[in-house]
XYZ file of N, CA, C and O in Angstrom:
600
model
N 0.788 -1.423 -0.098
C 0.034 0.163 0.250
C 0.647 1.264 -0.231
O 1.792 1.629 0.780
N 0.486 2.496 -0.894
C 1.318 3.754 -0.813
C 1.607 4.237 0.451
O 0.310 4.247 1.432
N 2.586 4.964 0.605
C 2.577 5.633 2.070
C 1.287 6.716 1.691
O 1.333 7.054 0.730
N 1.034 7.496 3.191
C -0.214 8.350 3.175
C 0.393 9.174 3.768
O -0.511 10.543 4.143
N 1.294 9.639 4.203
C 2.178 10.703 5.124
C 1.892 12.100 4.213
O 1.935 12.153 3.010
N 2.476 13.128 4.742
C 2.145 14.620 4.107
C 3.155 14.787 2.874
O 2.475 15.155 2.065
N 3.808 14.020 2.968
C 4.871 14.240 1.574
C 4.162 13.265 0.232
O 4.436 13.818 -0.585
N 3.471 12.339 0.702
C 2.760 11.355 -0.085
C 1.726 11.784 -0.432
O 1.783 11.897 -2.109
N 1.275 12.842 -0.406
C 0.234 13.462 -0.914
C 0.394 14.951 -1.407
O -0.493 15.781 -2.251
N 1.798 15.424 -1.466
C 2.105 16.325 -2.004
C 2.640 16.634 -3.742
O 3.524 16.272 -4.075
N 1.132 16.729 -4.233
C 1.638 16.326 -5.801
C 2.481 17.448 -6.696
O 2.744 17.177 -7.748
N 2.211 18.776 -6.051
C 2.685 19.428 -6.444
C 4.854 19.521 -6.790
O 5.364 20.348 -7.420
N 5.160 18.720 -5.988
C 6.412 18.709 -5.914
C 6.808 17.182 -6.565
O 8.259 16.923 -6.099
N 6.255 16.685 -7.027
C 6.793 15.292 -7.845
C 6.839 15.262 -9.460
O 6.277 16.632 -10.174
N 7.658 14.429 -9.909
C 7.425 14.443 -11.272
C 6.241 13.857 -11.845
O 5.343 13.166 -10.832
N 6.071 13.356 -13.128
C 4.695 12.174 -13.177
C 4.716 11.168 -12.780
O 3.782 10.714 -12.324
N 5.722 10.226 -12.618
C 5.831 9.321 -12.165
C 5.159 8.970 -10.781
O 4.646 8.606 -10.079
N 5.722 10.227 -9.900
C 5.518 10.191 -8.439
C 4.121 10.840 -8.176
O 3.815 10.872 -7.475
N 3.456 11.546 -9.100
C 2.358 11.724 -9.025
C 1.410 10.559 -9.661
O 0.305 10.898 -8.532
N 1.713 9.316 -10.283
C 0.576 8.346 -10.254
C 1.025 7.922 -8.748
O -0.166 7.610 -7.571
N 2.006 7.880 -7.623
C 2.119 7.625 -6.572
C 1.127 8.677 -5.577
O 0.547 7.881 -4.112
N 1.296 9.837 -5.269
C 0.553 10.896 -4.685
C -1.121 10.658 -4.770
O -2.090 10.554 -4.061
N -1.460 9.733 -6.097
C -2.821 9.964 -6.690
C -3.122 8.525 -5.928
O -4.214 8.306 -4.915
N -2.742 7.421 -5.850
C -2.600 6.311 -5.045
C -2.498 6.829 -3.552
O -3.239 5.860 -2.710
N -1.743 7.239 -2.778
C -1.926 7.290 -1.615
C -3.369 8.420 -1.500
O -3.635 7.985 -0.326
N -3.591 9.293 -1.967
C -5.325 9.705 -2.007
C -6.215 8.748 -1.914
O -7.055 8.809 -1.061
N -5.811 7.587 -2.740
C -7.187 6.422 -2.740
C -7.013 6.074 -1.364
O -7.826 5.566 -0.778
N -5.796 5.719 -0.802
C -5.321 4.782 0.082
C -6.106 5.778 1.808
O -6.741 5.166 2.277
N -5.792 6.957 1.614
C -5.775 8.041 2.556
C -7.977 7.575 2.826
O -8.069 8.192 3.594
N -8.445 7.966 1.278
C -9.814 7.781 1.468
C -10.949 6.667 1.132
O -11.506 6.462 1.217
N -9.988 5.706 1.940
C -10.627 4.269 2.221
C -10.129 3.141 1.233
O -11.232 2.448 1.392
N -9.457 3.811 0.219
C -9.461 2.380 -0.760
C -8.092 1.136 -0.245
O -7.812 1.407 0.208
N -8.870 -0.172 -0.929
C -7.792 -0.979 -0.726
C -7.434 -1.295 -2.144
O -7.948 -1.292 -3.005
N -6.614 -2.499 -2.172
C -5.879 -3.051 -3.141
C -5.504 -2.083 -4.353
O -5.591 -2.081 -5.282
N -4.878 -0.891 -3.564
C -4.481 0.042 -4.425
C -3.059 -0.110 -5.378
O -2.548 -0.612 -4.502
N -3.032 -0.037 -6.671
C -1.701 -0.224 -6.858
C -1.397 0.649 -8.339
O -2.232 0.861 -8.830
N -0.395 1.241 -8.065
C 0.160 2.055 -8.983
C 0.793 0.860 -10.358
O 1.276 0.538 -10.308
N 0.006 1.008 -11.355
C 0.028 -0.036 -12.530
C 0.740 0.890 -13.817
O 1.149 0.345 -15.004
N 1.183 2.145 -13.660
C 1.406 2.829 -14.829
C 2.625 2.630 -15.725
O 3.314 2.044 -15.008
N 2.780 3.094 -16.761
C 3.995 2.862 -17.275
C 3.795 2.229 -19.232
O 2.705 2.221 -19.433
N 4.804 1.651 -19.449
C 4.639 1.063 -20.765
C 3.787 0.144 -20.954
O 3.715 -0.941 -20.202
N 2.606 -0.108 -21.163
C 1.934 -1.059 -21.871
C 0.430 -0.826 -20.883
O 0.074 -2.257 -20.547
N 0.432 -0.024 -20.220
C -0.340 0.280 -19.067
C -2.098 0.048 -19.740
O -3.483 0.383 -18.860
N -2.215 0.648 -21.052
C -3.227 0.641 -21.402
C -4.291 1.695 -20.946
O -5.386 1.415 -20.793
N -4.047 3.001 -20.586
C -4.513 3.659 -19.964
C -4.527 3.676 -18.517
O -4.690 5.106 -17.949
N -4.758 2.941 -17.883
C -4.427 2.903 -16.062
C -3.331 3.023 -15.743
O -2.197 2.540 -15.760
N -3.484 4.009 -14.810
C -2.228 4.644 -13.933
C -2.283 3.939 -12.767
O -1.266 3.573 -12.020
N -3.512 3.987 -11.869
C -3.486 3.694 -10.339
C -4.571 2.895 -10.879
O -5.839 3.279 -11.212
N -5.028 1.731 -9.741
C -6.420 0.626 -9.355
C -6.365 0.807 -8.549
O -5.441 0.443 -7.818
N -7.709 1.094 -7.925
C -7.938 0.645 -6.286
C -9.434 0.111 -6.564
O -10.441 0.061 -7.149
N -9.745 -0.114 -5.172
C -11.186 -0.952 -4.598
C -11.516 0.320 -3.751
O -10.903 0.107 -2.530
N -12.806 0.864 -3.873
C -13.479 1.426 -3.121
C -13.849 0.558 -1.646
O -13.844 -0.454 -1.617
N -14.076 1.345 -0.443
C -14.482 0.443 0.917
C -15.946 -0.330 0.583
O -16.169 -1.158 1.060
N -16.732 0.181 -0.356
C -17.973 -0.635 -0.961
C -17.695 -1.349 -2.407
O -18.723 -2.016 -2.532
N -16.630 -2.149 -2.291
C -15.957 -2.843 -3.429
C -16.420 -2.586 -5.014
O -15.923 -3.144 -5.723
N -16.310 -0.905 -5.405
C -15.984 -0.774 -6.465
C -14.754 -0.396 -7.229
O -13.752 0.315 -6.483
N -14.420 -0.834 -8.214
C -13.361 -0.789 -8.900
C -13.028 0.552 -9.520
O -13.738 0.692 -10.259
N -11.844 1.540 -9.194
C -11.394 2.581 -9.415
C -10.394 2.442 -10.457
O -9.340 2.023 -10.020
N -10.748 3.086 -11.783
C -9.376 2.845 -12.509
C -9.357 4.570 -13.088
O -10.093 5.122 -13.261
N -7.997 5.024 -12.526
C -7.443 5.743 -12.763
C -6.744 6.322 -13.647
O -5.207 5.694 -13.766
N -6.631 7.456 -14.999
C -5.546 7.653 -15.994
C -4.863 9.199 -14.902
O -5.696 10.172 -14.668
N -3.563 9.314 -15.002
C -2.848 10.502 -14.192
C -2.318 11.473 -15.346
O -1.458 10.603 -15.985
N -2.541 12.387 -15.329
C -2.101 13.424 -16.213
C -1.531 14.885 -15.869
O -1.800 15.868 -15.085
N 0.057 14.629 -15.288
C 0.664 15.195 -14.995
C 1.197 16.432 -15.996
O 2.262 16.347 -16.627
N 0.373 17.551 -15.929
C 0.953 18.635 -17.012
C 1.085 19.872 -16.537
O 0.745 19.842 -15.492
N 1.927 20.550 -17.307
C 1.650 22.104 -17.370
C 0.627 22.705 -17.254
O -0.103 22.216 -17.629
N 0.462 23.888 -16.600
C -0.630 24.542 -16.435
C -1.139 24.567 -17.470
O -2.567 24.708 -17.890
N -0.641 25.416 -18.327
C -1.112 25.810 -19.838
C -1.304 24.641 -20.565
O -1.658 24.997 -21.902
N -0.849 23.096 -20.092
C -0.569 21.823 -21.298
C -2.077 20.881 -20.963
O -2.177 20.513 -19.908
N -3.489 21.681 -21.340
C -4.896 21.009 -20.910
C -5.061 19.714 -21.356
O -4.207 19.440 -22.723
N -5.658 19.026 -20.748
C -5.905 17.449 -20.916
C -6.851 17.793 -22.323
O -7.784 18.159 -21.835
N -6.485 17.097 -23.602
C -7.744 16.958 -24.494
C -8.841 15.671 -24.769
O -8.599 14.944 -24.017
N -9.396 15.862 -25.344
C -10.219 14.841 -26.152
C -10.188 13.663 -26.535
O -10.087 12.356 -26.223
N -8.402 13.893 -27.208
C -8.081 12.530 -27.638
C -7.366 11.824 -26.357
O -7.311 10.264 -26.404
N -6.901 12.449 -25.254
C -6.075 11.825 -24.192
C -7.736 10.778 -23.301
O -7.635 9.739 -23.249
N -8.789 11.605 -23.457
C -10.110 10.685 -22.822
C -10.597 9.709 -23.589
O -10.818 8.970 -23.004
N -10.367 9.696 -25.205
C -10.724 9.030 -25.782
C -10.194 7.955 -25.916
O -10.758 6.584 -25.538
N -8.451 7.976 -25.329
C -7.741 6.995 -25.385
C -8.175 6.143 -24.326
O -8.238 5.037 -24.247
N -8.249 7.073 -22.914
C -8.696 6.109 -21.778
C -9.836 5.667 -21.465
O -10.490 4.407 -21.408
N -11.391 6.570 -22.911
C -12.645 5.800 -22.618
C -12.196 4.275 -23.040
O -13.568 3.761 -23.329
N -11.710 4.193 -24.343
C -11.466 3.052 -24.737
C -11.393 1.402 -24.294
O -11.013 0.545 -24.502
N -10.504 2.263 -23.247
C -9.878 0.413 -22.745
C -10.541 0.985 -20.857
O -10.677 -0.111 -20.122
N -10.430 1.728 -20.246
C -11.113 1.969 -18.881
C -12.315 1.057 -18.322
O -12.319 0.059 -17.198
N -13.441 1.048 -19.412
C -14.413 0.182 -18.630
C -14.116 -1.258 -19.075
O -14.363 -2.378 -18.808
N -13.891 -1.384 -20.780
C -13.962 -2.847 -21.380
C -12.658 -3.298 -20.706
O -12.527 -4.746 -20.807
N -11.289 -2.850 -20.693
C -10.330 -3.786 -20.560
C -10.295 -3.288 -19.247
O -9.957 -4.741 -18.667
N -10.157 -2.522 -18.599
C -9.763 -2.762 -16.933
C -10.938 -2.569 -16.224
O -11.069 -3.060 -14.855
N -12.349 -3.024 -16.887
C -13.272 -2.989 -16.290
C -13.802 -2.242 -14.831
O -14.198 -2.698 -13.819
N -13.970 -1.003 -15.269
C -13.679 0.165 -14.208
C -15.188 0.400 -13.671
O -16.267 0.260 -14.583
N -15.715 0.321 -12.422
C -16.871 0.989 -12.221
C -16.715 2.448 -11.919
O -18.291 3.038 -12.236
N -15.363 2.712 -11.652
C -15.720 4.380 -11.599
C -14.541 4.875 -12.476
O -13.395 4.222 -11.900
N -14.223 5.550 -13.706
C -13.119 5.896 -14.137
C -12.734 7.335 -14.003
O -13.834 8.037 -14.241
N -11.486 7.576 -13.823
C -11.253 8.710 -13.067
C -9.695 9.666 -14.023
O -9.166 8.431 -14.063
N -9.899 10.797 -14.527
C -8.880 11.177 -15.425
C -8.680 12.177 -14.317
O -9.480 13.273 -13.935
N -7.194 12.334 -13.959
C -6.925 13.511 -12.792
C -5.642 14.098 -13.217
O -4.679 13.440 -13.846
N -5.707 15.226 -13.373
C -4.631 16.215 -13.890
C -4.254 17.404 -13.198
O -4.963 18.075 -12.353
N -3.081 17.628 -13.027
C -2.573 19.038 -12.340
C -3.122 20.483 -12.944
O -2.796 21.362 -12.966
N -3.324 20.365 -14.146
C -3.918 21.450 -15.211
C -5.450 21.325 -15.257
O -5.866 21.677 -14.438
N -5.970 21.299 -16.509
C -7.185 21.427 -16.697
C -7.446 20.592 -18.268
O -6.728 20.110 -18.456
N -8.552 20.732 -18.296
C -9.551 20.102 -19.650
C -10.193 21.087 -20.685
O -10.980 21.783 -20.393
N -10.293 20.574 -21.749
C -10.766 21.322 -22.824
C -12.065 21.335 -23.053
O -12.640 20.147 -22.084
N -13.279 21.630 -23.139
C -14.631 21.693 -23.461
C -14.815 20.137 -23.989
O -15.347 19.465 -23.555
N -14.060 19.899 -25.258
C -14.404 18.794 -25.721
C -13.924 17.328 -24.986
O -14.658 16.599 -25.451
N -13.289 17.684 -24.255
C -13.112 16.666 -23.571
C -13.696 16.440 -22.646
O -14.397 15.272 -22.054
N -14.045 17.541 -21.952
C -15.041 17.164 -20.801
C -16.723 16.705 -21.161
O -17.166 16.059 -20.548
N -17.038 16.958 -22.613
C -18.113 16.921 -23.174
C -18.062 15.296 -23.783
O -18.811 14.492 -23.199
N -16.738 14.731 -23.523
C -16.457 13.214 -23.984
C -16.887 12.851 -23.027
O -17.501 11.447 -22.862
N -15.920 13.330 -22.056
C -16.081 12.582 -20.174
C -17.747 12.408 -19.830
O -17.883 11.124 -19.482
N -18.373 13.364 -19.935
C -19.696 13.244 -19.652
C -20.516 12.244 -20.534
O -20.604 11.637 -19.575
N -20.496 12.282 -21.831
C -20.901 11.098 -22.594
C -20.897 9.983 -22.067
O -21.373 8.697 -22.581
N -19.470 9.766 -21.465
C -19.017 8.512 -21.618
C -19.034 7.904 -20.102
O -18.300 6.499 -19.784
N -19.306 8.809 -18.915
C -19.382 8.828 -17.710
C -18.010 8.925 -16.874
O -17.684 7.752 -15.938
N -17.011 9.388 -17.714
C -15.795 9.795 -16.962
C -15.694 10.548 -15.883
O -16.007 11.940 -16.374
N -15.219 10.332 -14.903
C -15.191 11.835 -13.766
C -13.644 12.613 -14.358
O -12.796 12.018 -14.579
N -13.643 13.545 -14.342
C -12.352 14.409 -14.825
C -12.370 15.564 -13.500
O -13.082 16.180 -12.929
N -11.006 15.445 -12.945
C -10.410 16.155 -11.936
C -9.084 17.059 -12.322
O -8.430 16.415 -12.606
N -9.589 18.079 -12.395
C -8.332 19.341 -12.772
C -7.642 19.799 -11.565
O -8.015 18.958 -10.500
N -6.746 20.839 -11.581
C -5.943 21.295 -10.599
C -6.790 21.883 -9.529
O -6.199 21.041 -8.384
N -7.446 22.626 -9.838
C -8.298 23.097 -8.690
C -8.647 21.752 -8.061
O -8.998 21.805 -6.544
N -9.870 21.264 -8.456
C -10.476 19.996 -7.698
C -9.758 19.029 -6.746
O -9.827 18.359 -5.800
N -8.236 18.723 -7.906
C -7.400 18.001 -6.942
C -6.561 18.279 -5.926
O -6.748 17.938 -4.886
N -6.556 20.070 -6.265
C -6.145 20.518 -4.555
C -7.505 20.381 -3.348
O -6.766 20.272 -2.410
N -8.632 20.975 -4.170
C -9.658 20.437 -3.014
C -9.948 18.928 -2.363
O -9.885 18.618 -1.219
N -9.500 18.135 -3.270
C -9.719 16.699 -2.746
C -8.586 16.297 -2.022
O -9.050 15.748 -0.525
N -7.325 16.689 -2.078
C -6.112 16.584 -0.983
C -6.464 17.325 0.031
O -6.043 17.116 1.090
N -7.044 18.522 0.039
C -7.166 18.873 1.119
C -8.582 18.992 2.124
O -9.032 19.553 3.010
N -9.176 17.876 1.348
C -10.403 17.252 2.071
C -11.902 18.296 2.040
O -12.550 18.098 2.852
N -11.577 19.620 0.788
C -12.776 19.711 0.976
C -13.931 19.700 -0.073
O -14.933 20.164 -0.146
N -13.490 18.314 -0.892
C -14.366 17.849 -1.695
C -14.495 16.208 -1.389
O -13.195 15.907 -0.825
N -15.441 15.620 -1.749
C -15.415 14.514 -1.632
C -14.827 13.620 -2.612
O -14.174 14.237 -3.376
N -13.744 12.256 -2.572
C -13.211 11.655 -3.113
C -13.901 11.559 -4.811
O -15.210 11.644 -4.328
N -13.250 11.143 -5.889
C -14.012 11.569 -7.184
C -14.701 10.321 -7.233
O -15.925 10.264 -8.076
N -14.985 9.425 -6.747
C -15.890 8.182 -6.640
C -16.909 8.170 -5.559
O -18.238 7.639 -5.833
N -17.273 9.209 -4.846
C -18.298 9.415 -3.851
C -18.651 10.901 -4.274
O -18.332 11.773 -4.162
N -20.195 10.701 -4.167
C -21.108 11.979 -4.269
C -22.036 12.096 -3.527
O -22.816 10.384 -3.155
N -22.932 13.026 -2.727
C -23.762 12.763 -2.032
C -25.183 12.577 -2.795
O -26.292 11.896 -1.807
N -25.414 12.864 -4.533
C -26.207 12.752 -4.990
C -25.843 11.570 -6.094
O -25.009 12.037 -6.695
N -26.323 10.437 -6.055
C -25.894 9.269 -6.920
C -26.006 9.906 -8.849
O -25.885 9.437 -9.308
N -27.020 10.697 -9.094
C -27.506 11.088 -10.165
C -26.543 12.583 -10.780
O -26.530 13.105 -11.598
N -25.484 12.892 -9.582
C -24.918 14.363 -9.926
C -23.790 14.425 -10.418
O -23.291 12.824 -9.303
N -22.894 14.792 -11.253
C -21.782 14.154 -11.547
C -20.621 14.521 -10.290
O -20.423 15.942 -9.319
N -19.836 13.516 -9.895
C -19.184 13.957 -8.838
C -18.078 14.614 -9.518
O -17.269 14.323 -10.473
N -17.408 16.145 -8.228
C -15.972 16.360 -8.342
C -15.905 16.674 -9.941
O -14.234 16.565 -10.313
N -16.451 17.195 -10.590
C -16.353 17.291 -12.240
C -15.986 18.559 -12.554
O -16.149 19.663 -11.994
N -14.746 19.022 -12.774
C -13.890 20.395 -12.687
C -14.508 20.652 -14.163
O -15.163 20.428 -15.552
N -14.738 22.395 -14.144
C -15.207 22.973 -15.191
C -13.844 23.240 -16.252
O -12.633 22.972 -16.052
N -14.568 22.992 -17.535
C -13.500 22.973 -18.666
C -13.097 24.594 -19.093
O -13.613 25.351 -18.803
N -11.840 24.708 -19.406
C -11.246 25.797 -19.719
C -12.161 26.030 -21.206
O -11.949 25.075 -22.177
N -12.597 27.285 -21.656
C -12.663 27.313 -22.902
C -11.786 26.936 -24.149
O -10.606 26.894 -24.010
N -12.355 26.422 -25.300
C -11.495 25.856 -25.783
C -10.885 26.649 -26.710
O -11.358 27.665 -27.364
């Protein structure tokens, strides 16, 4: 299981590989078990796989991008092609340190992929919003960030 100490949650102080570990640490902190960092060559879009306390399989794609480099629809389409069919996700999540384009957000909404941008990531880290797999209203979109204008 990943470390969940304060340094383990500092996503601003790590590189792309370290970012996957900080997301895994957030999953552990928020009650997930069987948390694995599986990213790397041949990962087919999954960087972190975890199981929630109620048994849902969470598959996370991590995008450690500079603020000006937004996650586009092609990134979401690649992940969307594998997250449910190959990785059998109950909850598919894309987490970035930056933001998402409007077309990416539209694709994610159509496919049921949760998008967590840098602001939402900070709020999740600070415990001011629920984890992306938990929402107070099951029909409401969880922790989905607003897209920057395309």
